[in-house]
Amino acid sequence: MSEKSTLVVSKIKHGTVIDHIPAGKAMNILSVLGIRGEKGDRIAIIMNVESEKLGKKDIIKIEGKWLEPRDFDVISLIAPSATVNIVENFEVVKKYKVSLPDRVEGLLKCPNMTCITNERNESIKTKFKVLSRDPLKLQCEYCGTIIYKDDIVKLTNYLKK
Amino acid sequence: MINKDFYNQDVISIQQFTREDLETLFEYADRAKKHKDKKLELLKDKVVMLAFFEPSTRTRFSFEVAAKRLGADVVGFSGEEGTSISKGENFTDTIRMLDSYSNLIVIRHKLEGAAKYASEIAENPVINAGDGKQHHPTQAMIDLYTIREIFGTIDELTYAVVGDLRYGRASTSFIYGLLIYNPKKLYLVSPPNLGAREEVISYLKEKGVAFEEIRNLEEIIDEIDVLYTIRLQKERFPDITEYEKAKGSYKITLDLLKNAKKGLKIMHPLPKLDEIDKEIDSTEYAAYFQQAKNGVPVRMALLSLIFGVEL
């Protein structure tokens, strides 16, 4: 994190810091993780700060919440460059680099309304094969529909968790 | 020898097969033809379930005849009305039950991916007999077999697939099937709103086949060896005005065929409505009745291979 950023947002005591998010994607990350702050979570969103790696980046700090591996897969769909830091007593105790799996299961809704995964009365886990990572291109394993990076946020069904 | 790629396997898409697999299947179909009008006892201890959630006549009956010719018992339904789905039972539980009553399920469903999902639930093999607009693998097998029977080869021919390429599952599976071979060129002829879906175009590009999307069949009629057409499937159009616009846009007439290449064959998975002039039925162009006739031997071949019995 740049010195300038640390001046405006204090360190968290316990929780998660998601760093190296491409600039402008922080709100999308919170949206797909289903974090809205309604439960009283203390969340800091820092956008468009300088980054050596990305030029500009976003950072999210969430006090009192520890993300799980499933969350990392969701983050990797929006921000493949992100790192997740687990903080305890103001110290980073674990650091993960998210990575997009070859198959994305149960995280996205298929946009094709005549796909079996959208059948009401069934609980079928969606499966998308990753056809290309850059640019991101996924294909529904049930109906063959192809989706792109820009579709991801609106297709996330993560909130159902 | 029983081919390991078929034995006890699900058949969801034609894309899962290799050229060698299809050659084996076609050899079996040739053998099945020799047993014409004979009832074999190869599957006398088997029950084949015909789970046609969407009504069908041709595909269902040809599967039924194929299974019965091999000696299997056949049970099933056509349409959801007579099933527990109409009472509110979900698809998952219905498939579980059908699987426990039979040794193989042939499934047709209006939704894409239904057969694949059924194959994940069922312990016994599942054959996709058409899932929405997506796949119809056994129709593609019949189509390819018929071309091989007529031309002696599937390679190096020029093909035109004409009409509704967006919602047509038979045309989609036919295109996928051709990609297992080496077509000289493939023309996709359709109105702009009924062009092949993105995943189909993407697959064509991945396979590196020479193809072109065009609007006017007349331009290429003197070039093509096989003209594959289908009816507009009204039931799959999400917007009826889209159907009305497309209706009648591609009609194969004798006049159009004046400039056709010698030996051109017209194929159609049937039923046909008005997309082919009736006068063409009795000409040498018509290959669709031969194609329909091949339904039983090809499906006999497939069932034999899945159950691992020699024809």
CSV table of C-alpha atoms in Angstrom, one decimal:
chain,number,residue,atom,x,y,z
A,1,MET,CA,0.0,0.0,0.0
A,2,SER,CA,1.4,3.4,-0.8
A,3,GLU,CA,2.3,5.9,2.0
A,4,LYS,CA,-0.4,8.2,0.8
A,5,SER,CA,-3.2,5.6,1.3
A,6,THR,CA,-2.1,4.8,4.8
A,7,LEU,CA,-2.5,8.4,5.7
A,8,VAL,CA,-6.2,8.3,5.0
A,9,VAL,CA,-7.2,4.8,6.2
A,10,SER,CA,-6.0,3.3,9.4
A,11,LYS,CA,-4.9,-0.3,9.8
A,12,ILE,CA,-7.5,-2.9,10.9
A,13,LYS,CA,-7.0,-5.0,14.0
A,14,HIS,CA,-8.7,-8.2,12.9
A,15,GLY,CA,-10.1,-9.0,9.5
A,16,THR,CA,-9.3,-9.1,5.8
A,17,VAL,CA,-7.6,-6.7,3.4
A,18,ILE,CA,-8.1,-7.3,-0.3
A,19,ASP,CA,-5.3,-5.6,-2.2
A,20,HIS,CA,-4.2,-5.2,-5.8
A,21,ILE,CA,-7.8,-4.9,-7.1
A,22,PRO,CA,-7.8,-3.3,-10.6
A,23,ALA,CA,-8.9,0.3,-10.2
A,24,GLY,CA,-12.6,0.8,-10.1
A,25,LYS,CA,-13.5,-2.8,-9.2
A,26,ALA,CA,-13.8,-2.5,-5.4
A,27,MET,CA,-17.5,-2.0,-5.4
A,28,ASN,CA,-18.0,-5.0,-7.8
A,29,ILE,CA,-16.0,-7.1,-5.4
A,30,LEU,CA,-18.2,-6.1,-2.4
A,31,SER,CA,-21.3,-6.7,-4.5
A,32,VAL,CA,-20.3,-10.2,-5.6
A,33,LEU,CA,-19.2,-11.1,-2.0
A,34,GLY,CA,-22.6,-9.9,-0.8
A,35,ILE,CA,-21.0,-7.5,1.6
A,36,ARG,CA,-23.3,-4.4,1.9
A,37,GLY,CA,-22.4,-3.1,5.3
A,38,GLU,CA,-25.9,-3.7,6.5
A,39,LYS,CA,-24.8,-6.1,9.3
A,40,GLY,CA,-22.7,-3.3,10.8
A,41,ASP,CA,-19.4,-4.5,9.3
A,42,ARG,CA,-16.7,-1.8,9.3
A,43,ILE,CA,-15.5,-1.5,5.7
A,44,ALA,CA,-13.0,0.8,4.1
A,45,ILE,CA,-12.9,1.2,0.4
A,46,ILE,CA,-9.9,2.9,-1.1
A,47,MET,CA,-10.0,3.5,-4.8
A,48,ASN,CA,-7.6,4.6,-7.5
A,49,VAL,CA,-4.5,4.7,-5.3
A,50,GLU,CA,-1.0,4.4,-6.9
A,51,SER,CA,0.3,0.9,-7.5
A,52,GLU,CA,3.7,-0.2,-8.9
A,53,LYS,CA,2.2,-3.3,-10.4
A,54,LEU,CA,-1.1,-2.0,-11.7
A,55,GLY,CA,-0.6,1.7,-12.1
A,56,LYS,CA,-3.7,2.4,-10.1
A,57,LYS,CA,-5.5,0.0,-7.8
A,58,ASP,CA,-8.3,-0.4,-5.3
A,59,ILE,CA,-8.1,-1.8,-1.7
A,60,ILE,CA,-10.8,-3.1,0.6
A,61,LYS,CA,-10.4,-3.4,4.3
A,62,ILE,CA,-13.0,-5.4,6.2
A,63,GLU,CA,-12.9,-5.4,10.0
A,64,GLY,CA,-13.9,-8.6,11.8
A,65,LYS,CA,-14.5,-10.7,8.7
A,66,TRP,CA,-12.3,-13.5,7.4
A,67,LEU,CA,-12.8,-14.6,3.8
A,68,GLU,CA,-12.9,-18.3,2.8
A,69,PRO,CA,-11.5,-20.1,-0.2
A,70,ARG,CA,-14.8,-20.0,-2.0
A,71,ASP,CA,-14.7,-16.2,-1.7
A,72,PHE,CA,-11.3,-16.2,-3.4
A,73,ASP,CA,-12.8,-17.9,-6.5
A,74,VAL,CA,-15.4,-15.1,-6.6
A,75,ILE,CA,-12.8,-12.4,-6.3
A,76,SER,CA,-10.6,-14.1,-9.0
A,77,LEU,CA,-13.5,-13.6,-11.5
A,78,ILE,CA,-13.5,-9.8,-11.0
A,79,ALA,CA,-9.9,-9.2,-9.9
A,80,PRO,CA,-7.5,-11.9,-11.0
A,81,SER,CA,-4.6,-9.8,-9.7
A,82,ALA,CA,-6.0,-9.5,-6.2
A,83,THR,CA,-4.2,-10.6,-3.0
A,84,VAL,CA,-6.1,-11.4,0.2
A,85,ASN,CA,-4.4,-10.6,3.5
A,86,ILE,CA,-5.7,-12.0,6.8
A,87,VAL,CA,-5.0,-9.6,9.6
A,88,GLU,CA,-4.8,-10.4,13.3
A,89,ASN,CA,-3.6,-8.0,15.9
A,90,PHE,CA,-2.7,-5.5,13.2
A,91,GLU,CA,-0.4,-8.0,11.6
A,92,VAL,CA,-0.8,-9.8,8.3
A,93,VAL,CA,-0.8,-13.5,9.4
A,94,LYS,CA,-1.7,-15.1,6.0
A,95,LYS,CA,-1.4,-13.8,2.5
A,96,TYR,CA,-3.1,-15.4,-0.5
A,97,LYS,CA,-2.9,-14.6,-4.2
A,98,VAL,CA,-6.3,-15.4,-5.8
A,99,SER,CA,-6.3,-17.6,-8.9
A,100,LEU,CA,-9.1,-18.4,-11.3
A,101,PRO,CA,-9.9,-22.2,-11.2
A,102,ASP,CA,-10.3,-24.1,-14.5
A,103,ARG,CA,-14.0,-24.6,-13.7
A,104,VAL,CA,-16.2,-22.1,-11.9
A,105,GLU,CA,-18.9,-24.0,-9.9
A,106,GLY,CA,-22.0,-22.6,-8.3
A,107,LEU,CA,-20.9,-19.0,-8.4
A,108,LEU,CA,-22.6,-17.7,-11.5
A,109,LYS,CA,-26.1,-17.8,-12.9
A,110,CYS,CA,-26.4,-18.9,-16.5
A,111,PRO,CA,-27.9,-16.0,-18.6
A,112,ASN,CA,-29.7,-18.5,-20.9
A,113,MET,CA,-33.2,-18.8,-19.4
A,114,THR,CA,-33.8,-22.2,-21.2
A,115,CYS,CA,-30.7,-23.7,-19.6
A,116,ILE,CA,-31.6,-26.6,-17.2
A,117,THR,CA,-29.7,-24.8,-14.4
A,118,ASN,CA,-32.4,-22.1,-14.4
A,119,GLU,CA,-35.2,-24.5,-14.0
A,120,ARG,CA,-37.3,-23.6,-11.0
A,121,ASN,CA,-38.0,-26.4,-8.5
A,122,GLU,CA,-34.4,-27.8,-9.1
A,123,SER,CA,-31.2,-26.9,-7.3
A,124,ILE,CA,-28.6,-27.5,-9.9
A,125,LYS,CA,-25.2,-26.1,-9.4
A,126,THR,CA,-24.0,-24.2,-12.4
A,127,LYS,CA,-20.6,-25.2,-14.0
A,128,PHE,CA,-18.7,-22.9,-16.2
A,129,LYS,CA,-15.5,-24.0,-18.0
A,130,VAL,CA,-12.9,-21.3,-18.3
A,131,LEU,CA,-12.2,-21.0,-22.1
A,132,SER,CA,-9.8,-18.0,-21.8
A,133,ARG,CA,-8.3,-16.1,-18.8
A,134,ASP,CA,-7.4,-12.9,-20.6
A,135,PRO,CA,-9.8,-11.8,-21.8
A,136,LEU,CA,-12.0,-13.7,-19.5
A,137,LYS,CA,-14.4,-16.0,-21.3
A,138,LEU,CA,-16.4,-18.8,-19.7
A,139,GLN,CA,-18.8,-21.4,-21.1
A,140,CYS,CA,-21.8,-23.0,-19.4
A,141,GLU,CA,-21.2,-26.8,-19.3
A,142,TYR,CA,-24.9,-27.5,-19.5
A,143,CYS,CA,-26.1,-25.3,-22.4
A,144,GLY,CA,-22.9,-24.1,-24.1
A,145,THR,CA,-23.6,-20.4,-23.6
A,146,ILE,CA,-20.5,-18.2,-23.6
A,147,ILE,CA,-20.1,-15.3,-21.1
A,148,TYR,CA,-17.5,-12.6,-20.8
A,149,LYS,CA,-15.9,-10.6,-18.1
A,150,ASP,CA,-18.4,-7.8,-18.3
A,151,ASP,CA,-21.3,-10.2,-17.7
A,152,ILE,CA,-19.8,-11.6,-14.5
A,153,VAL,CA,-21.0,-9.1,-11.9
A,154,LYS,CA,-24.6,-9.3,-13.0
A,155,LEU,CA,-24.5,-13.1,-13.2
A,156,THR,CA,-23.2,-13.7,-9.8
A,157,ASN,CA,-25.6,-15.7,-7.7
A,158,TYR,CA,-23.2,-15.6,-4.8
A,159,LEU,CA,-25.7,-13.7,-2.7
A,160,LYS,CA,-27.8,-16.9,-2.5
A,161,LYS,CA,-25.2,-18.3,-0.2
B,1,MET,CA,-14.8,-56.2,-30.5
B,2,ILE,CA,-16.8,-53.8,-28.3
B,3,ASN,CA,-15.5,-50.2,-28.5
B,4,LYS,CA,-14.6,-48.9,-25.1
B,5,ASP,CA,-15.7,-45.4,-26.1
B,6,PHE,CA,-19.3,-46.5,-26.3
B,7,TYR,CA,-19.6,-49.2,-23.7
B,8,ASN,CA,-21.8,-48.1,-20.8
B,9,GLN,CA,-21.3,-44.4,-21.8
B,10,ASP,CA,-23.7,-41.5,-21.9
B,11,VAL,CA,-24.3,-39.9,-25.3
B,12,ILE,CA,-24.9,-36.2,-24.7
B,13,SER,CA,-23.2,-34.5,-27.7
B,14,ILE,CA,-21.8,-35.6,-31.0
B,15,GLN,CA,-18.7,-33.7,-30.0
B,16,GLN,CA,-17.7,-36.4,-27.6
B,17,PHE,CA,-16.9,-38.9,-30.4
B,18,THR,CA,-13.9,-39.4,-32.6
B,19,ARG,CA,-13.8,-40.4,-36.2
B,20,GLU,CA,-12.8,-43.9,-35.2
B,21,ASP,CA,-15.8,-44.1,-32.8
B,22,LEU,CA,-18.2,-43.1,-35.6
B,23,GLU,CA,-16.6,-45.6,-38.1
B,24,THR,CA,-17.3,-48.3,-35.5
B,25,LEU,CA,-20.8,-47.1,-35.2
B,26,PHE,CA,-21.3,-47.1,-38.9
B,27,GLU,CA,-20.0,-50.6,-39.3
B,28,TYR,CA,-22.5,-51.7,-36.7
B,29,ALA,CA,-25.3,-49.8,-38.5
B,30,ASP,CA,-24.3,-51.7,-41.7
B,31,ARG,CA,-24.6,-54.9,-39.8
B,32,ALA,CA,-28.0,-53.9,-38.3
B,33,LYS,CA,-29.3,-53.3,-41.8
B,34,LYS,CA,-28.6,-56.9,-42.6
B,35,HIS,CA,-30.8,-58.0,-39.8
B,36,LYS,CA,-33.7,-56.0,-41.2
B,37,ASP,CA,-37.1,-57.4,-40.3
B,38,LYS,CA,-35.6,-59.8,-37.8
B,39,LYS,CA,-36.0,-59.6,-34.1
B,40,LEU,CA,-32.8,-60.3,-32.3
B,41,GLU,CA,-32.5,-61.4,-28.7
B,42,LEU,CA,-29.4,-59.5,-27.8
B,43,LEU,CA,-31.0,-57.2,-25.1
B,44,LYS,CA,-33.7,-59.5,-23.9
B,45,ASP,CA,-32.9,-58.8,-20.2
B,46,LYS,CA,-32.7,-55.0,-20.7
B,47,VAL,CA,-35.3,-52.3,-20.2
B,48,VAL,CA,-35.0,-49.1,-22.3
B,49,MET,CA,-36.8,-46.1,-20.9
B,50,LEU,CA,-38.0,-43.5,-23.4
B,51,ALA,CA,-38.4,-40.3,-21.3
B,52,PHE,CA,-39.7,-37.9,-23.8
B,53,PHE,CA,-40.6,-34.8,-21.7
B,54,GLU,CA,-41.2,-33.1,-25.0
B,55,PRO,CA,-43.4,-34.8,-27.6
B,56,SER,CA,-41.8,-36.6,-30.5
B,57,THR,CA,-42.8,-39.1,-33.0
B,58,ARG,CA,-39.9,-40.0,-35.3
B,59,THR,CA,-37.1,-40.1,-32.8
B,60,ARG,CA,-39.1,-41.8,-30.2
B,61,PHE,CA,-40.5,-44.5,-32.5
B,62,SER,CA,-37.2,-45.2,-34.2
B,63,PHE,CA,-35.6,-45.6,-30.7
B,64,GLU,CA,-38.5,-47.9,-29.8
B,65,VAL,CA,-38.2,-50.0,-32.9
B,66,ALA,CA,-34.4,-50.2,-32.6
B,67,ALA,CA,-34.6,-51.3,-29.0
B,68,LYS,CA,-37.4,-53.8,-29.7
B,69,ARG,CA,-35.5,-55.3,-32.7
B,70,LEU,CA,-32.6,-56.0,-30.3
B,71,GLY,CA,-35.0,-57.7,-27.9
B,72,ALA,CA,-35.2,-55.1,-25.2
B,73,ASP,CA,-38.4,-54.2,-23.3
B,74,VAL,CA,-39.4,-50.6,-23.9
B,75,VAL,CA,-41.3,-48.4,-21.6
B,76,GLY,CA,-41.8,-44.6,-21.5
B,77,PHE,CA,-43.9,-41.6,-22.1
B,78,SER,CA,-44.3,-38.7,-24.4
B,79,GLY,CA,-45.0,-35.2,-22.9
B,80,GLU,CA,-45.0,-34.3,-19.3
B,81,GLU,CA,-48.8,-34.6,-18.8
B,82,GLY,CA,-48.7,-38.3,-17.8
B,83,THR,CA,-45.7,-38.0,-15.5
B,84,SER,CA,-45.3,-36.9,-11.9
B,85,ILE,CA,-43.7,-33.7,-13.1
B,86,SER,CA,-47.2,-32.6,-13.8
B,87,LYS,CA,-48.0,-33.3,-10.1
B,88,GLY,CA,-45.0,-31.1,-9.1
B,89,GLU,CA,-42.3,-33.7,-8.7
B,90,ASN,CA,-39.0,-32.2,-9.8
B,91,PHE,CA,-36.9,-33.4,-12.7
B,92,THR,CA,-34.1,-34.7,-10.4
B,93,ASP,CA,-36.4,-37.1,-8.6
B,94,THR,CA,-38.1,-38.2,-11.8
B,95,ILE,CA,-34.8,-39.1,-13.3
B,96,ARG,CA,-33.8,-41.0,-10.2
B,97,MET,CA,-36.9,-43.1,-10.4
B,98,LEU,CA,-36.7,-43.7,-14.1
B,99,ASP,CA,-33.1,-44.8,-13.7
B,100,SER,CA,-34.1,-47.4,-11.0
B,101,TYR,CA,-36.7,-48.9,-13.3
B,102,SER,CA,-34.5,-49.3,-16.4
B,103,ASN,CA,-31.1,-50.1,-17.8
B,104,LEU,CA,-30.8,-47.0,-20.1
B,105,ILE,CA,-32.7,-43.7,-20.5
B,106,VAL,CA,-33.3,-42.0,-23.8
B,107,ILE,CA,-34.3,-38.5,-22.9
B,108,ARG,CA,-35.8,-35.6,-24.8
B,109,HIS,CA,-36.4,-32.3,-23.1
B,110,LYS,CA,-37.2,-28.7,-24.0
B,111,LEU,CA,-34.3,-27.3,-21.9
B,112,GLU,CA,-30.7,-27.2,-22.9
B,113,GLY,CA,-28.5,-29.3,-20.6
B,114,ALA,CA,-31.3,-31.6,-19.4
B,115,ALA,CA,-29.7,-34.7,-20.8
B,116,LYS,CA,-26.3,-33.9,-19.3
B,117,TYR,CA,-27.8,-33.2,-15.9
B,118,ALA,CA,-29.8,-36.4,-16.2
B,119,SER,CA,-26.6,-38.3,-16.9
B,120,GLU,CA,-25.1,-36.9,-13.7
B,121,ILE,CA,-28.0,-38.2,-11.7
B,122,ALA,CA,-28.6,-41.6,-13.4
B,123,GLU,CA,-26.3,-44.6,-12.8
B,124,ASN,CA,-27.3,-46.1,-16.1
B,125,PRO,CA,-26.4,-44.7,-19.5
B,126,VAL,CA,-28.4,-41.7,-20.8
B,127,ILE,CA,-28.8,-40.9,-24.5
B,128,ASN,CA,-29.7,-37.4,-25.4
B,129,ALA,CA,-32.6,-37.5,-27.9
B,130,GLY,CA,-32.7,-33.7,-28.2
B,131,ASP,CA,-32.2,-31.0,-25.5
B,132,GLY,CA,-33.8,-27.7,-26.4
B,133,LYS,CA,-31.9,-25.9,-29.1
B,134,GLN,CA,-28.6,-27.5,-28.2
B,135,HIS,CA,-27.8,-31.1,-29.2
B,136,HIS,CA,-29.4,-34.0,-31.1
B,137,PRO,CA,-26.4,-36.4,-31.3
B,138,THR,CA,-28.1,-39.4,-32.7
B,139,GLN,CA,-29.6,-37.4,-35.5
B,140,ALA,CA,-26.1,-36.2,-36.4
B,141,MET,CA,-25.0,-39.9,-36.4
B,142,ILE,CA,-27.8,-40.7,-38.8
B,143,ASP,CA,-27.0,-37.7,-41.0
B,144,LEU,CA,-23.3,-38.5,-41.3
B,145,TYR,CA,-24.0,-42.2,-41.9
B,146,THR,CA,-26.4,-41.3,-44.8
B,147,ILE,CA,-23.8,-39.0,-46.4
B,148,ARG,CA,-21.2,-41.8,-46.1
B,149,GLU,CA,-23.7,-44.2,-47.7
B,150,ILE,CA,-24.4,-41.9,-50.6
B,151,PHE,CA,-21.0,-40.4,-51.3
B,152,GLY,CA,-18.7,-43.1,-49.8
B,153,THR,CA,-17.1,-40.3,-47.8
B,154,ILE,CA,-17.9,-37.4,-45.5
B,155,ASP,CA,-14.6,-35.6,-46.2
B,156,GLU,CA,-13.8,-33.0,-48.9
B,157,LEU,CA,-17.4,-32.3,-49.7
B,158,THR,CA,-19.0,-28.8,-49.7
B,159,TYR,CA,-21.9,-28.4,-47.3
B,160,ALA,CA,-24.5,-25.7,-46.8
B,161,VAL,CA,-26.6,-25.7,-43.7
B,162,VAL,CA,-29.7,-23.6,-44.4
B,163,GLY,CA,-32.4,-22.0,-42.3
B,164,ASP,CA,-32.7,-21.5,-38.6
B,165,LEU,CA,-29.3,-22.2,-37.2
B,166,ARG,CA,-30.0,-20.4,-34.0
B,167,TYR,CA,-32.7,-22.6,-32.5
B,168,GLY,CA,-32.2,-25.7,-34.6
B,169,ARG,CA,-30.6,-28.5,-32.6
B,170,ALA,CA,-30.4,-30.9,-35.5
B,171,SER,CA,-28.5,-28.4,-37.6
B,172,THR,CA,-26.2,-27.5,-34.7
B,173,SER,CA,-25.4,-31.2,-34.1
B,174,PHE,CA,-24.9,-31.7,-37.8
B,175,ILE,CA,-22.3,-28.9,-37.9
B,176,TYR,CA,-20.5,-30.3,-34.8
B,177,GLY,CA,-20.6,-33.7,-36.5
B,178,LEU,CA,-19.0,-32.4,-39.7
B,179,LEU,CA,-16.1,-31.0,-37.6
B,180,ILE,CA,-15.1,-34.5,-36.7
B,181,TYR,CA,-14.3,-34.9,-40.5
B,182,ASN,CA,-12.6,-32.7,-43.0
B,183,PRO,CA,-15.3,-30.9,-45.0
B,184,LYS,CA,-14.0,-28.9,-48.0
B,185,LYS,CA,-16.1,-25.9,-47.1
B,186,LEU,CA,-19.2,-25.2,-44.9
B,187,TYR,CA,-21.7,-22.5,-45.7
B,188,LEU,CA,-24.0,-21.3,-43.0
B,189,VAL,CA,-27.0,-19.8,-44.7
B,190,SER,CA,-29.6,-18.0,-42.6
B,191,PRO,CA,-31.4,-14.8,-42.0
B,192,PRO,CA,-29.3,-12.5,-39.7
B,193,ASN,CA,-31.5,-13.0,-36.7
B,194,LEU,CA,-31.2,-16.8,-37.0
B,195,GLY,CA,-27.5,-17.2,-37.5
B,196,ALA,CA,-25.5,-19.9,-35.6
B,197,ARG,CA,-25.0,-19.2,-31.9
B,198,GLU,CA,-21.8,-17.8,-30.6
B,199,GLU,CA,-20.6,-21.1,-29.1
B,200,VAL,CA,-21.0,-22.8,-32.5
B,201,ILE,CA,-19.1,-20.1,-34.4
B,202,SER,CA,-16.4,-20.2,-31.7
B,203,TYR,CA,-16.1,-24.0,-32.1
B,204,LEU,CA,-15.9,-23.7,-35.9
B,205,LYS,CA,-13.0,-21.2,-35.5
B,206,GLU,CA,-11.3,-23.4,-32.9
B,207,LYS,CA,-11.4,-26.4,-35.3
B,208,GLY,CA,-10.0,-24.2,-38.1
B,209,VAL,CA,-12.6,-25.4,-40.7
B,210,ALA,CA,-13.3,-23.3,-43.8
B,211,PHE,CA,-16.7,-21.7,-43.3
B,212,GLU,CA,-18.7,-18.7,-44.3
B,213,GLU,CA,-21.9,-17.2,-43.1
B,214,ILE,CA,-24.0,-16.0,-46.0
B,215,ARG,CA,-27.6,-14.9,-46.6
B,216,ASN,CA,-28.3,-16.1,-50.2
B,217,LEU,CA,-28.4,-19.7,-51.1
B,218,GLU,CA,-28.5,-19.0,-54.8
B,219,GLU,CA,-25.0,-17.7,-54.8
B,220,ILE,CA,-23.5,-21.0,-53.8
B,221,ILE,CA,-26.0,-23.6,-55.1
B,222,ASP,CA,-23.6,-24.6,-57.9
B,223,GLU,CA,-20.8,-25.3,-55.4
B,224,ILE,CA,-22.4,-27.5,-52.8
B,225,ASP,CA,-22.7,-31.3,-52.5
B,226,VAL,CA,-24.9,-31.5,-49.5
B,227,LEU,CA,-27.7,-29.0,-48.7
B,228,TYR,CA,-28.9,-29.6,-45.1
B,229,THR,CA,-32.1,-27.8,-44.1
B,230,ILE,CA,-34.5,-28.0,-41.2
B,231,ARG,CA,-38.0,-26.7,-40.4
B,232,LEU,CA,-38.3,-23.5,-38.3
B,233,GLN,CA,-39.0,-24.7,-34.8
B,234,LYS,CA,-41.8,-22.4,-33.8
B,235,GLU,CA,-41.8,-23.8,-30.2
B,236,ARG,CA,-38.2,-22.6,-29.6
B,237,PHE,CA,-38.6,-19.0,-30.7
B,238,PRO,CA,-38.8,-16.8,-27.6
B,239,ASP,CA,-40.5,-14.1,-29.7
B,240,ILE,CA,-43.3,-15.1,-32.1
B,241,THR,CA,-42.8,-12.0,-34.3
B,242,GLU,CA,-39.3,-13.3,-34.9
B,243,TYR,CA,-40.7,-16.6,-36.1
B,244,GLU,CA,-43.2,-14.8,-38.3
B,245,LYS,CA,-40.5,-12.7,-39.9
B,246,ALA,CA,-38.3,-15.8,-40.6
B,247,LYS,CA,-41.2,-18.0,-41.8
B,248,GLY,CA,-40.8,-18.9,-45.5
B,249,SER,CA,-37.5,-17.1,-45.9
B,250,TYR,CA,-35.8,-20.3,-47.1
B,251,LYS,CA,-37.6,-22.4,-49.5
B,252,ILE,CA,-35.9,-25.0,-51.6
B,253,THR,CA,-37.6,-25.1,-55.0
B,254,LEU,CA,-36.9,-26.9,-58.3
B,255,ASP,CA,-36.2,-23.5,-59.8
B,256,LEU,CA,-33.5,-22.8,-57.3
B,257,LEU,CA,-32.0,-26.2,-58.1
B,258,LYS,CA,-31.6,-25.4,-61.9
B,259,ASN,CA,-28.1,-24.3,-61.2
B,260,ALA,CA,-27.3,-27.0,-58.7
B,261,LYS,CA,-24.2,-29.1,-58.9
B,262,LYS,CA,-24.7,-32.5,-60.3
B,263,GLY,CA,-25.2,-35.1,-57.6
B,264,LEU,CA,-26.4,-32.5,-55.0
B,265,LYS,CA,-28.3,-34.2,-52.1
B,266,ILE,CA,-30.8,-32.4,-50.0
B,267,MET,CA,-31.1,-33.6,-46.4
B,268,HIS,CA,-33.7,-32.8,-43.7
B,269,PRO,CA,-34.1,-34.5,-40.3
B,270,LEU,CA,-37.9,-34.3,-40.8
B,271,PRO,CA,-40.7,-33.5,-40.2
B,272,LYS,CA,-40.6,-31.0,-43.0
B,273,LEU,CA,-43.3,-28.4,-43.5
B,274,ASP,CA,-43.0,-26.1,-46.5
B,275,GLU,CA,-39.3,-25.6,-46.6
B,276,ILE,CA,-38.9,-28.0,-49.5
B,277,ASP,CA,-41.1,-28.1,-52.6
B,278,LYS,CA,-43.1,-31.4,-52.6
B,279,GLU,CA,-42.0,-31.9,-56.3
B,280,ILE,CA,-38.5,-32.4,-55.0
B,281,ASP,CA,-39.5,-35.5,-53.0
B,282,SER,CA,-39.4,-37.7,-56.1
B,283,THR,CA,-36.2,-36.3,-57.6
B,284,GLU,CA,-32.7,-37.6,-57.1
B,285,TYR,CA,-31.9,-34.6,-54.9
B,286,ALA,CA,-34.0,-35.9,-52.1
B,287,ALA,CA,-32.0,-37.8,-49.5
B,288,TYR,CA,-34.3,-37.2,-46.6
B,289,PHE,CA,-36.3,-40.3,-46.8
B,290,GLN,CA,-33.2,-42.4,-46.9
B,291,GLN,CA,-31.9,-40.4,-44.0
B,292,ALA,CA,-35.1,-41.1,-42.0
B,293,LYS,CA,-34.9,-44.8,-42.9
B,294,ASN,CA,-31.4,-45.0,-41.4
B,295,GLY,CA,-32.7,-43.9,-38.0
B,296,VAL,CA,-33.5,-47.5,-36.9
B,297,PRO,CA,-30.2,-49.2,-37.9
B,298,VAL,CA,-28.0,-46.4,-36.5
B,299,ARG,CA,-29.9,-46.4,-33.2
B,300,MET,CA,-29.7,-50.2,-33.1
B,301,ALA,CA,-25.9,-49.8,-33.6
B,302,LEU,CA,-25.7,-47.3,-30.8
B,303,LEU,CA,-27.7,-49.3,-28.3
B,304,SER,CA,-25.6,-52.5,-29.1
B,305,LEU,CA,-22.4,-50.6,-28.5
B,306,ILE,CA,-23.5,-49.0,-25.3
B,307,PHE,CA,-24.8,-52.4,-23.9
B,308,GLY,CA,-21.6,-54.1,-25.3
B,309,VAL,CA,-23.3,-56.7,-27.5
B,310,GLU,CA,-22.1,-57.8,-30.9
B,311,LEU,CA,-24.5,-57.2,-33.7
